[in-house]
Coordinates of C-alpha atoms and ligand atoms in Angstrom, one line a residue:
M130 CA 15.1 -23.5 -45.5
A131 CA 14.0 -21.5 -48.8
I132 CA 11.0 -23.0 -50.3
S133 CA 11.9 -24.0 -53.7
I134 CA 9.9 -23.8 -57.0
P135 CA 8.1 -27.0 -57.8
K136 CA 9.9 -29.2 -60.4
G137 CA 9.0 -29.1 -63.6
T138 CA 7.0 -25.0 -63.1
H139 CA 9.0 -22.5 -64.0
D140 CA 8.3 -18.4 -63.7
I141 CA 8.0 -16.0 -66.0
I142 CA 9.4 -12.6 -64.7
A143 CA 9.4 -9.7 -66.9
N144 CA 10.6 -9.2 -69.9
E145 CA 9.9 -13.2 -70.4
A146 CA 6.3 -12.5 -70.0
R147 CA 5.8 -9.8 -71.9
G148 CA 7.1 -12.3 -74.7
Y149 CA 4.3 -14.6 -73.2
D150 CA 1.6 -12.1 -73.6
L151 CA 2.9 -11.1 -77.0
I152 CA 2.8 -14.7 -78.3
E153 CA -1.0 -14.9 -76.9
E154 CA -1.6 -11.9 -78.0
V155 CA -0.4 -12.9 -82.1
C156 CA -2.6 -16.2 -82.0
A157 CA -5.5 -15.0 -80.5
N158 CA -5.4 -12.0 -83.8
V159 CA -5.0 -14.3 -86.4
A160 CA -7.5 -16.8 -84.6
T161 CA -10.2 -13.6 -84.3
V162 CA -9.3 -13.4 -88.8
Y163 CA -9.9 -17.0 -89.4
G164 CA -13.4 -16.8 -87.4
F165 CA -12.8 -18.0 -84.7
D166 CA -14.1 -16.1 -80.3
P167 CA -12.7 -17.5 -77.1
L168 CA -13.3 -20.0 -74.7
R169 CA -12.3 -20.4 -71.1
T170 CA -12.6 -23.4 -70.2
P171 CA -11.9 -24.5 -66.1
V172 CA -8.4 -25.5 -65.3
F173 CA -9.6 -28.9 -63.6
E174 CA -12.4 -30.9 -64.6
S175 CA -13.5 -34.5 -63.7
T176 CA -11.1 -36.7 -64.6
E177 CA -13.5 -39.1 -65.4
L178 CA -13.3 -36.2 -69.2
F179 CA -9.5 -36.1 -69.5
N180 CA -10.0 -40.5 -68.7
R181 CA -12.5 -41.1 -71.2
G182 CA -11.7 -37.8 -74.0
V183 CA -7.7 -38.3 -74.3
G184 CA -7.7 -42.1 -73.8
E185 CA -6.8 -44.6 -71.6
S186 CA -3.7 -45.9 -73.9
S187 CA -1.7 -42.8 -74.3
D188 CA 0.4 -41.3 -71.9
I189 CA -1.3 -38.7 -70.4
V190 CA -4.1 -40.5 -69.1
T191 CA -1.5 -43.4 -67.9
K192 CA 0.8 -41.5 -65.9
E193 CA 1.1 -38.2 -66.5
M194 CA -2.2 -36.4 -64.6
Y195 CA -2.2 -34.6 -61.4
T196 CA -5.3 -36.1 -60.1
F197 CA -6.7 -36.1 -56.8
L198 CA -9.9 -36.5 -54.4
D199 CA -11.0 -32.2 -54.0
K200 CA -13.0 -32.2 -49.7
G201 CA -16.8 -33.4 -51.9
K202 CA -14.2 -37.0 -52.3
R203 CA -14.2 -36.3 -55.5
S204 CA -11.5 -37.0 -58.6
I205 CA -10.6 -34.0 -60.6
T206 CA -7.2 -33.7 -62.3
L207 CA -5.5 -30.7 -63.2
R208 CA -6.0 -30.7 -67.7
P209 CA -3.5 -32.6 -68.8
E210 CA -4.6 -30.2 -72.3
G211 CA -7.4 -28.2 -74.3
T212 CA -9.8 -29.4 -76.3
A213 CA -11.5 -32.5 -73.8
G214 CA -12.8 -29.0 -71.5
I215 CA -13.6 -26.8 -74.7
V216 CA -16.0 -30.3 -75.9
R217 CA -16.9 -30.3 -72.6
S218 CA -17.9 -26.5 -73.1
V219 CA -19.4 -27.0 -75.9
I220 CA -22.2 -30.1 -74.5
S221 CA -22.8 -28.5 -71.4
N222 CA -23.3 -25.4 -72.3
K223 CA -25.6 -26.8 -76.0
L224 CA -23.3 -24.9 -77.9
H225 CA -23.7 -26.7 -80.1
A226 CA -27.8 -25.6 -80.6
Q227 CA -27.4 -21.8 -80.1
A228 CA -24.4 -21.3 -82.7
D229 CA -24.3 -21.7 -86.5
L230 CA -21.6 -25.0 -87.3
P231 CA -18.6 -25.2 -87.7
L232 CA -18.2 -23.8 -82.9
K233 CA -14.4 -21.8 -83.3
Y234 CA -12.7 -21.4 -80.1
Y235 CA -9.2 -20.8 -79.1
Y236 CA -8.0 -21.0 -76.2
T237 CA -4.8 -20.2 -74.2
G238 CA -3.5 -21.4 -69.9
P239 CA -1.9 -23.7 -68.9
M240 CA -1.5 -27.6 -68.6
F241 CA -0.5 -29.7 -66.3
R242 CA 1.8 -32.7 -67.0
Y243 CA 4.1 -34.6 -64.8
E244 CA 6.4 -35.7 -67.8
R245 CA 10.7 -36.0 -67.0
P246 CA 11.4 -31.6 -67.0
Q247 CA 14.0 -31.6 -70.6
L248 CA 14.8 -29.2 -72.8
G249 CA 11.3 -27.2 -73.4
R250 CA 9.0 -29.9 -71.2
F251 CA 8.1 -29.2 -68.0
R252 CA 4.7 -30.1 -65.1
Q253 CA 3.2 -27.0 -65.6
F254 CA 3.3 -25.4 -69.5
H255 CA 0.9 -22.9 -71.0
Q256 CA -0.5 -24.3 -75.1
F257 CA -2.8 -21.4 -76.9
G258 CA -4.9 -23.6 -78.6
V259 CA -8.2 -23.6 -81.7
E260 CA -10.7 -26.2 -82.1
S261 CA -13.5 -26.6 -84.9
I262 CA -16.8 -28.4 -84.3
G263 CA -19.7 -29.3 -85.8
V264 CA -18.1 -29.6 -89.9
N265 CA -17.4 -33.0 -90.7
S266 CA -14.9 -31.5 -94.7
I267 CA -11.5 -31.6 -95.2
Y268 CA -11.6 -27.8 -96.5
E269 CA -12.2 -27.3 -92.8
D270 CA -9.1 -29.4 -92.0
I271 CA -6.8 -27.7 -94.2
E272 CA -8.0 -23.5 -92.5
V273 CA -6.4 -25.0 -89.5
V274 CA -3.1 -26.7 -91.0
F275 CA -3.9 -22.9 -92.6
L276 CA -4.1 -21.6 -89.8
G277 CA -1.6 -22.9 -86.9
H278 CA 0.7 -22.4 -90.2
E279 CA 0.1 -18.2 -90.5
I280 CA 0.8 -17.9 -86.8
L281 CA 3.6 -19.4 -87.0
R282 CA 4.9 -17.1 -89.9
N283 CA 3.0 -14.1 -88.2
L284 CA 5.3 -14.7 -84.7
G285 CA 8.8 -14.3 -87.4
F286 CA 9.4 -17.9 -88.1
E287 CA 10.5 -18.4 -91.6
K288 CA 11.5 -22.7 -91.7
I289 CA 8.7 -24.3 -90.2
T290 CA 8.3 -27.5 -90.5
L291 CA 5.1 -29.4 -90.7
K292 CA 4.4 -32.6 -90.7
I293 CA 1.4 -34.4 -91.4
N294 CA -0.2 -37.9 -91.8
S295 CA -3.2 -39.8 -91.5
L296 CA -4.6 -41.6 -89.7
G297 CA -7.8 -42.9 -92.0
D298 CA -11.5 -43.9 -90.4
G299 CA -11.9 -46.3 -88.1
P300 CA -12.2 -49.6 -90.2
T301 CA -8.8 -48.5 -91.5
R302 CA -7.5 -47.4 -88.1
S303 CA -8.7 -51.2 -86.3
N304 CA -7.2 -53.3 -89.5
Y305 CA -4.1 -51.3 -89.8
K306 CA -4.0 -51.9 -85.4
S307 CA -4.9 -55.9 -86.6
A308 CA -1.3 -55.7 -89.2
L309 CA 1.2 -54.2 -86.8
Q310 CA 0.3 -56.6 -83.6
S311 CA 1.0 -59.6 -86.1
F312 CA 3.7 -56.7 -87.3
F313 CA 5.5 -56.6 -83.9
K314 CA 3.7 -59.8 -82.6
D315 CA 7.5 -61.9 -82.6
K316 CA 9.4 -57.9 -81.7
V317 CA 7.9 -57.0 -78.8
G318 CA 9.1 -58.6 -76.0
H319 CA 12.5 -57.5 -76.6
M320 CA 11.0 -54.4 -77.0
C321 CA 10.8 -51.5 -74.0
P322 CA 7.9 -52.2 -71.0
D323 CA 5.7 -49.3 -72.3
C324 CA 5.8 -50.7 -76.3
K325 CA 4.8 -54.4 -74.8
H326 CA 2.2 -52.7 -73.0
R327 CA 1.3 -50.1 -75.8
Y328 CA 0.7 -54.0 -78.0
E329 CA -2.2 -54.7 -75.6
T330 CA -3.5 -51.2 -75.9
N331 CA -3.3 -49.9 -79.0
P332 CA -0.2 -50.8 -80.7
L333 CA 0.3 -47.8 -83.1
R334 CA 1.7 -45.7 -80.6
I335 CA 4.2 -48.4 -80.2
L336 CA 5.2 -46.2 -83.8
D337 CA 5.6 -43.8 -81.3
C338 CA 8.1 -44.7 -79.1
K339 CA 11.6 -43.1 -78.6
V340 CA 13.8 -45.8 -77.7
P341 CA 16.4 -46.6 -80.4
E342 CA 16.4 -50.1 -80.5
D343 CA 12.5 -50.0 -80.7
K344 CA 12.5 -47.2 -83.4
L345 CA 14.6 -49.7 -86.1
I346 CA 12.2 -52.3 -85.3
A347 CA 9.5 -49.6 -85.6
E348 CA 11.0 -48.7 -89.4
G349 CA 10.0 -52.5 -91.0
A350 CA 6.5 -51.5 -90.0
P351 CA 3.6 -51.9 -92.4
K352 CA 2.2 -48.9 -93.4
I353 CA -1.2 -46.9 -92.2
T354 CA -1.0 -45.4 -95.9
Q355 CA -1.7 -49.4 -97.4
F356 CA -4.8 -49.6 -94.9
L357 CA -6.3 -46.5 -95.9
S358 CA -10.0 -46.2 -97.3
D359 CA -10.4 -44.1 -100.8
K360 CA -12.1 -41.4 -99.2
A361 CA -9.3 -41.1 -96.6
K362 CA -7.0 -41.1 -99.8
Q363 CA -8.8 -38.8 -101.8
D364 CA -9.1 -36.8 -98.5
F365 CA -5.4 -36.6 -97.8
A366 CA -4.6 -36.0 -102.0
T367 CA -6.4 -32.6 -101.1
V368 CA -4.2 -31.4 -98.4
L369 CA -1.1 -31.8 -99.7
E370 CA -2.7 -30.4 -103.3
K371 CA -3.6 -26.9 -101.0
L372 CA -0.7 -27.1 -99.5
D373 CA 1.2 -27.4 -102.0
G374 CA -1.4 -24.8 -103.9
F375 CA 0.0 -22.3 -101.2
E376 CA 3.6 -22.9 -101.0
I377 CA 3.4 -24.3 -97.6
P378 CA 6.2 -27.4 -97.3
Y379 CA 5.4 -29.7 -95.9
E380 CA 5.9 -33.5 -95.4
I381 CA 4.6 -36.7 -95.0
D382 CA 5.4 -38.7 -91.7
D383 CA 3.7 -42.5 -92.1
H384 CA 5.3 -42.8 -88.5
L385 CA 3.2 -39.8 -86.6
V386 CA 0.3 -40.6 -84.2
R387 CA -0.5 -37.8 -81.9
G388 CA 0.1 -39.2 -78.3
L389 CA -3.9 -38.9 -78.1
D390 CA -6.2 -41.3 -78.6
Y391 CA -9.1 -38.6 -80.3
Y392 CA -7.4 -38.6 -82.6
S393 CA -8.9 -39.7 -87.0
G394 CA -7.8 -38.6 -90.3
L395 CA -5.4 -35.8 -90.2
I396 CA -3.0 -35.2 -88.0
F397 CA -0.1 -32.5 -88.2
E398 CA 2.8 -30.8 -85.9
F399 CA 4.8 -28.3 -86.3
S400 CA 8.2 -28.0 -85.6
Y401 CA 12.1 -26.4 -85.8
I402 CA 16.0 -26.4 -85.4
T403 CA 17.0 -23.2 -84.2
S404 CA 19.9 -21.9 -85.7
E405 CA 22.2 -23.2 -83.3
G406 CA 21.3 -26.6 -83.5
K407 CA 19.0 -26.4 -80.8
D408 CA 15.5 -29.9 -81.1
Y409 CA 13.2 -28.2 -78.3
G410 CA 10.6 -30.9 -79.4
A411 CA 7.2 -30.1 -81.3
L412 CA 5.6 -26.2 -81.2
G413 CA 2.0 -27.2 -81.3
G414 CA 0.0 -30.4 -83.3
G415 CA -3.2 -31.7 -83.7
G416 CA -5.2 -33.0 -86.2
H417 CA -8.6 -34.1 -86.7
Y418 CA -11.3 -36.6 -84.4
D419 CA -14.0 -38.2 -85.7
R420 CA -15.0 -40.0 -82.6
L421 CA -14.3 -37.9 -79.2
V422 CA -18.3 -35.4 -78.7
K423 CA -19.4 -38.4 -79.1
E424 CA -18.0 -40.5 -76.7
L425 CA -18.3 -38.2 -73.9
D426 CA -22.2 -38.4 -74.1
G427 CA -22.2 -35.0 -77.0
P428 CA -24.3 -35.1 -80.3
N429 CA -22.2 -36.9 -83.0
L430 CA -20.3 -34.3 -84.5
E431 CA -16.5 -34.4 -85.4
G432 CA -13.7 -31.4 -85.1
V433 CA -10.6 -30.6 -86.3
G434 CA -7.6 -28.6 -83.4
F435 CA -4.0 -27.9 -83.0
A436 CA -2.4 -26.7 -79.6
F437 CA 0.5 -24.9 -79.7
G438 CA 3.4 -24.7 -76.7
I439 CA 4.1 -21.4 -75.9
E440 CA 7.7 -22.9 -73.6
R441 CA 8.6 -23.8 -76.7
L442 CA 7.1 -20.7 -79.0
H443 CA 8.7 -18.7 -76.7
A444 CA 12.7 -20.8 -77.1
V445 CA 12.5 -20.7 -80.2
M446 CA 11.8 -17.3 -80.7
S447 CA 13.9 -16.5 -77.6
D448 CA 16.9 -17.8 -79.6
E449 CA 15.8 -16.7 -82.5
G450 CA 15.8 -12.6 -81.6
L451 CA 12.7 -12.4 -82.8
L452 CA 11.3 -11.3 -79.5
N453 CA 14.3 -8.1 -79.3
D454 CA 12.6 -4.9 -80.2
K455 CA 10.2 -6.5 -77.6
I456 CA 12.3 -6.2 -74.9
V457 CA 11.2 -3.3 -72.6
T458 CA 13.6 -0.8 -71.8
D459 CA 13.9 2.9 -69.7
D460 CA 13.3 5.7 -71.7
V461 CA 13.6 8.3 -68.6
H462 CA 15.8 7.8 -65.1
I463 CA 14.9 10.8 -63.3
M464 CA 18.0 10.9 -60.7
S465 CA 17.0 13.0 -57.7
L466 CA 19.7 13.3 -54.5
G467 CA 18.0 14.5 -51.8
D468 CA 14.4 15.6 -50.6
L469 CA 14.3 18.8 -51.9
A470 CA 15.0 17.3 -55.3
R471 CA 12.0 14.2 -54.7
G472 CA 9.0 16.9 -54.7
D473 CA 10.3 18.5 -58.7
A474 CA 11.5 14.8 -60.0
I475 CA 8.0 13.4 -59.4
D476 CA 6.0 15.9 -60.9
L477 CA 9.2 15.5 -63.9
G478 CA 8.6 11.8 -64.5
E479 CA 4.7 12.5 -64.1
T480 CA 4.4 14.3 -67.2
L481 CA 6.7 13.2 -69.4
R482 CA 5.0 9.1 -68.2
S483 CA 1.5 11.5 -69.7
M484 CA 3.3 12.0 -72.7
G485 CA 3.8 7.7 -73.1
L486 CA 7.2 7.7 -72.1
R487 CA 8.4 4.8 -69.0
V488 CA 9.9 6.8 -66.4
I489 CA 11.7 5.4 -63.4
L490 CA 13.0 7.3 -60.8
N491 CA 14.5 6.9 -57.6
Y492 CA 14.5 7.5 -53.9
E493 CA 16.7 6.9 -51.4
D494 CA 19.6 8.3 -52.3
K495 CA 22.8 6.6 -54.3
S496 CA 25.5 7.7 -55.4
L497 CA 25.6 9.5 -58.3
K498 CA 28.1 6.3 -60.4
A499 CA 25.8 4.1 -58.8
L500 CA 22.1 5.0 -60.3
F501 CA 24.7 5.4 -63.9
K502 CA 24.5 2.3 -63.4
R503 CA 20.7 1.7 -62.8
A504 CA 20.0 3.0 -65.9
E505 CA 22.8 1.8 -68.1
R506 CA 21.2 -1.8 -67.0
N507 CA 18.2 -0.7 -67.6
G508 CA 19.0 0.3 -71.0
A509 CA 17.6 4.0 -69.9
K510 CA 17.8 6.3 -73.3
V511 CA 18.4 9.5 -71.2
S512 CA 19.4 10.7 -67.4
V513 CA 18.0 13.1 -65.7
I514 CA 19.3 14.5 -62.9
I515 CA 17.6 16.2 -60.3
G516 CA 20.3 17.6 -56.9
E517 CA 19.8 20.9 -54.6
D518 CA 21.3 23.3 -56.5
E519 CA 19.1 22.1 -59.9
V520 CA 16.3 22.6 -56.8
K521 CA 17.2 26.2 -55.8
N522 CA 18.4 27.3 -60.3
E523 CA 15.1 25.5 -61.5
I524 CA 17.5 24.0 -64.2
L525 CA 17.6 19.7 -64.7
Q526 CA 21.0 17.7 -66.2
V527 CA 19.9 16.6 -69.6
K528 CA 21.8 13.6 -70.7
N529 CA 21.6 11.4 -74.3
M530 CA 22.6 7.9 -72.7
A531 CA 23.7 7.0 -76.0
T532 CA 25.9 10.0 -76.9
E533 CA 26.5 11.0 -73.2
E534 CA 25.8 14.6 -74.2
Q535 CA 24.7 16.3 -70.8
T536 CA 22.6 19.5 -70.7
A537 CA 22.1 22.4 -68.3
V538 CA 18.1 22.9 -69.2
S539 CA 15.1 24.8 -67.5
Y540 CA 12.8 23.2 -65.8
E541 CA 10.3 25.6 -67.6
E542 CA 12.3 24.0 -71.3
A543 CA 12.5 20.7 -69.7
V544 CA 10.0 18.5 -71.4
N545 CA 10.7 20.0 -74.7
Y546 CA 13.9 20.3 -74.5
I547 CA 13.5 15.8 -73.5
A548 CA 10.9 15.1 -76.6
D549 CA 12.6 16.1 -78.9
L550 CA 15.8 14.2 -77.8
F551 CA 13.5 11.4 -78.4
K552 CA 12.0 13.1 -81.8
Q553 CA 15.2 14.1 -82.9
A554 CA 18.0 11.1 -81.9
H555 CA 14.7 8.9 -83.2
L556 CA 15.5 7.8 -79.9
D557 CA 14.2 4.1 -79.6
H558 CA 10.8 4.5 -77.4
H559 CA 9.8 1.4 -76.0
H560 CA 6.2 0.5 -78.1
D561 CA 6.4 -0.6 -81.8
H562 CA 4.8 1.2 -84.2
D563 CA 5.8 -0.3 -86.1
D564 CA 3.2 -3.5 -85.3
C565 CA -0.1 -3.1 -87.5
D566 CA -3.8 -3.8 -84.2
C567 CA -4.5 -7.5 -85.8
G568 CA -1.2 -8.4 -84.5
H569 CA 0.7 -9.3 -88.0
D570 CA 4.3 -8.4 -88.9
H571 CA 4.2 -6.0 -91.3
E572 CA 8.0 -6.1 -92.0
S573 CA 9.7 -8.8 -92.4
H574 CA 6.4 -10.6 -94.2
D575 CA 3.9 -10.4 -97.1
C576 CA 0.7 -9.9 -94.4
E577 CA -2.0 -11.5 -96.0
C578 CA -4.9 -9.4 -93.3
E579 CA -5.1 -6.3 -96.0
H580 CA -4.2 -4.1 -93.7
D581 CA -2.4 -1.2 -94.9
E582 CA -0.1 -0.6 -91.1
K583 CA 0.5 2.9 -92.3
E584 CA -3.2 4.6 -92.6
A585 CA -4.2 2.0 -89.5
E586 CA -1.3 1.8 -87.0
I587 CA -1.9 3.4 -83.7
C588 CA 0.7 4.0 -81.7
A589 CA 0.4 1.8 -78.6
C590 CA 1.3 4.3 -75.7
G591 CA -2.7 6.2 -76.3
H592 CA -1.4 9.0 -78.3
S593 CA -4.0 9.9 -81.0
E594 CA -3.4 8.2 -84.1
L595 CA 0.0 9.0 -87.5
V596 CA -1.3 10.2 -90.8
D597 CA 1.3 12.9 -91.5
G598 CA 3.2 14.8 -88.7
E599 CA 4.8 13.6 -86.1
C600 CA 4.4 15.1 -82.9
E601 CA 7.4 17.0 -80.0
C602 CA 7.0 14.7 -77.8
G603 CA 9.4 12.2 -79.5
H604 CA 5.3 9.7 -80.7
H605 CA 4.5 10.8 -84.4
H606 CA 0.8 11.7 -84.0
D607 CA -0.6 14.2 -87.0
H608 CA -0.7 17.7 -85.4
E609 CA -1.6 19.6 -88.6
E610 CA -0.5 23.6 -88.6
K611 CA -1.1 23.1 -83.9
E612 CA 1.9 22.0 -82.1
C613 CA 2.3 19.6 -79.8
C614 CA 3.1 21.2 -75.8
G615 CA 5.2 18.5 -75.8
G616 CA 4.2 18.7 -71.5
N617 CA 1.1 20.5 -69.2
N618 CA 3.1 23.6 -71.1
K619 CA 0.1 26.1 -73.7
D620 CA -0.6 24.9 -76.9
K621 CA 1.0 27.9 -79.6
D622 CA -2.7 29.0 -80.0
H623 CA -4.9 27.3 -77.1
E624 CA -4.9 27.0 -73.6
C625 CA -3.9 24.0 -73.1
C626 CA -6.0 21.5 -70.0
G627 CA -3.3 20.2 -67.3
G628 CA -2.4 17.2 -68.3
N629 CA -5.9 17.0 -71.3
H630 CA -5.2 18.1 -73.6
G631 CA -7.2 20.0 -75.9
H632 CA -5.6 21.4 -78.6
G633 CA -8.4 23.5 -80.4
D634 CA -11.7 24.5 -81.2
D635 CA -12.5 21.9 -83.9
K636 CA -9.9 18.9 -81.5
E637 CA -11.3 16.6 -79.4
C638 CA -7.7 15.7 -76.9
C639 CA -7.9 11.2 -77.1
G640 CA -6.7 11.3 -73.5
G641 CA -2.9 11.8 -73.6
H642 CA -1.2 14.0 -76.2
G643 CA -2.7 13.2 -79.4
H644 CA -4.6 15.1 -80.9
K645 CA -7.6 13.9 -82.8
K646 CA -9.1 15.4 -85.7
E647 CA -12.8 15.3 -85.2
Ligands
HAM152 P1 -0.2 -32.4 -77.3 O1 0.4 -32.5 -78.4 O2 0.3 -33.1 -76.6 O3 -1.4 -31.6 -78.0 O4 0.2 -31.0 -77.0 C1 0.2 -29.9 -77.7 C2 1.7 -29.4 -77.6 O5 1.7 -28.7 -76.0 C3 2.7 -29.7 -78.3 O6 3.6 -29.7 -79.3 C4 4.1 -28.7 -77.4 O7 4.1 -27.7 -77.8 C5 3.0 -28.6 -75.8 N1 3.7 -29.1 -75.0 C6 2.5 -30.9 -74.1 N2 3.9 -31.1 -73.5 C7 4.5 -30.2 -73.5 C8 5.1 -29.9 -72.2 N3 5.4 -31.5 -71.2 N4 6.1 -29.1 -72.2 C9 5.4 -28.5 -72.7 N5 5.2 -28.2 -73.9 C10 3.9 -29.0 -73.7 C11 -2.4 -30.7 -77.4 O8 -2.6 -30.8 -75.7 C12 -4.1 -31.9 -78.4 N6 -4.9 -31.5 -76.6 C13 -3.8 -30.9 -78.9 C14 -5.2 -30.1 -80.7 C15 -6.4 -29.2 -80.6 N7 -5.5 -31.4 -81.1 C16 -7.0 -31.2 -81.3 N8 -6.9 -30.3 -80.9

């Protein structure tokens, strides 16, 4: 019997994987603009880290960890989240003593929780997260919320829901916990087993219960706002003021507690309901933590961070069509019929690929009908047919798949002809030429990165920069008076180097067909 994939996991294939790459790239680019550096920690850590870090009363630690003894009989856990590992790394590497505070790191990778799989919930999932550790200022917390919001905006999200709450400081939370225990004392007997357990270990978590009857009971519970210290109230007011100032909409949710034990002060969650009304759960969430570093035997430093779930970001973006123009389709299918044609087909393929086109070749004899079907399935913009007659006569059949026009073109002219098709018909190239390197989408948003996409634009295909002209290869590169040879042909008045194209005494080749000015 075939081996099936473990429950709650999924393979991320082809364009879906490209979507993940893109999301991670945009997240990293925006985090970089906010001063964060990457940090990669192990996928597994000693179990104690999460017991102490994430907290004994959290669902994660009580029910969801993938824990096992390794061959050396050490208790190991696959990381259920990233914050504890980052804090462990800061302490192990004494980063707080080596670098300026705050330490600002971002991370991305798989996380593991033994949860009941459902829409947007997996047992192996991916997070992009950030942690800023070492500066205890409400403005640092605000920056981190801004960063989360900015990432979503750069991914193209428009109707972002931001829920926020404050858990206050230590005394606030212990007073509030006592108040909750008094409130739930004569009610908890009628609540779910989890709530009974939460009543003993962390009554705050009762507010997070998803059982509808328990939710109803919890609605009457006292609010944390009644218990906040003056400082916590002032901090929360500052957050709201800044969010208002930057016109970031938010909802104050005094039942928001978050599922991890390390939070204090500001906590927040981002969510999104798709146009079709789908809710994949929180896209991301985070908050301030005042004791975590110390509880893991580090210095007395506070931190703030958040994590997004990449699966959920990807699901919403697919549903909302935000990834459509990132889907890679084929540029050219070269259909060779018979072995004689294969050799010429591969030569042409290599030349077109050196121009940055995505080229697919076939090496088995299939009917033209089957080959055209494959080209259509994969969105090819141009098909080229090379059969025995074509080889004999040194011609090719080139078909523009959009107009269905098929033309016989000589071998000599083929590369320029195909390049022309890409240029003249504005056939979509699989690369997105509108993206600025910063990862911000300048088309649909007012980007605040201050990059000028026109000047900074670099074609992802490896050809050189756009200034004001167009390259015949279908990409947009200025070649001044020099014409691009499009392939391995000669330049107007300079010799072609046969792949690496020098285009003039004063021009250096950039490795593709782009032509640097200097
Ligand atoms: P979290 O709320 O547990 O926070 O997870 C953050 C995000 O990861 C969630 O909003 C969700 O998008 C995604 N996620 C969580 N569990 C699953 C799952 N089973 N399947 C799919 N996606 C999931 C944390 O992990 C904190 N470490 C965030 C943080 C960083 N707080 C401070 N710094």
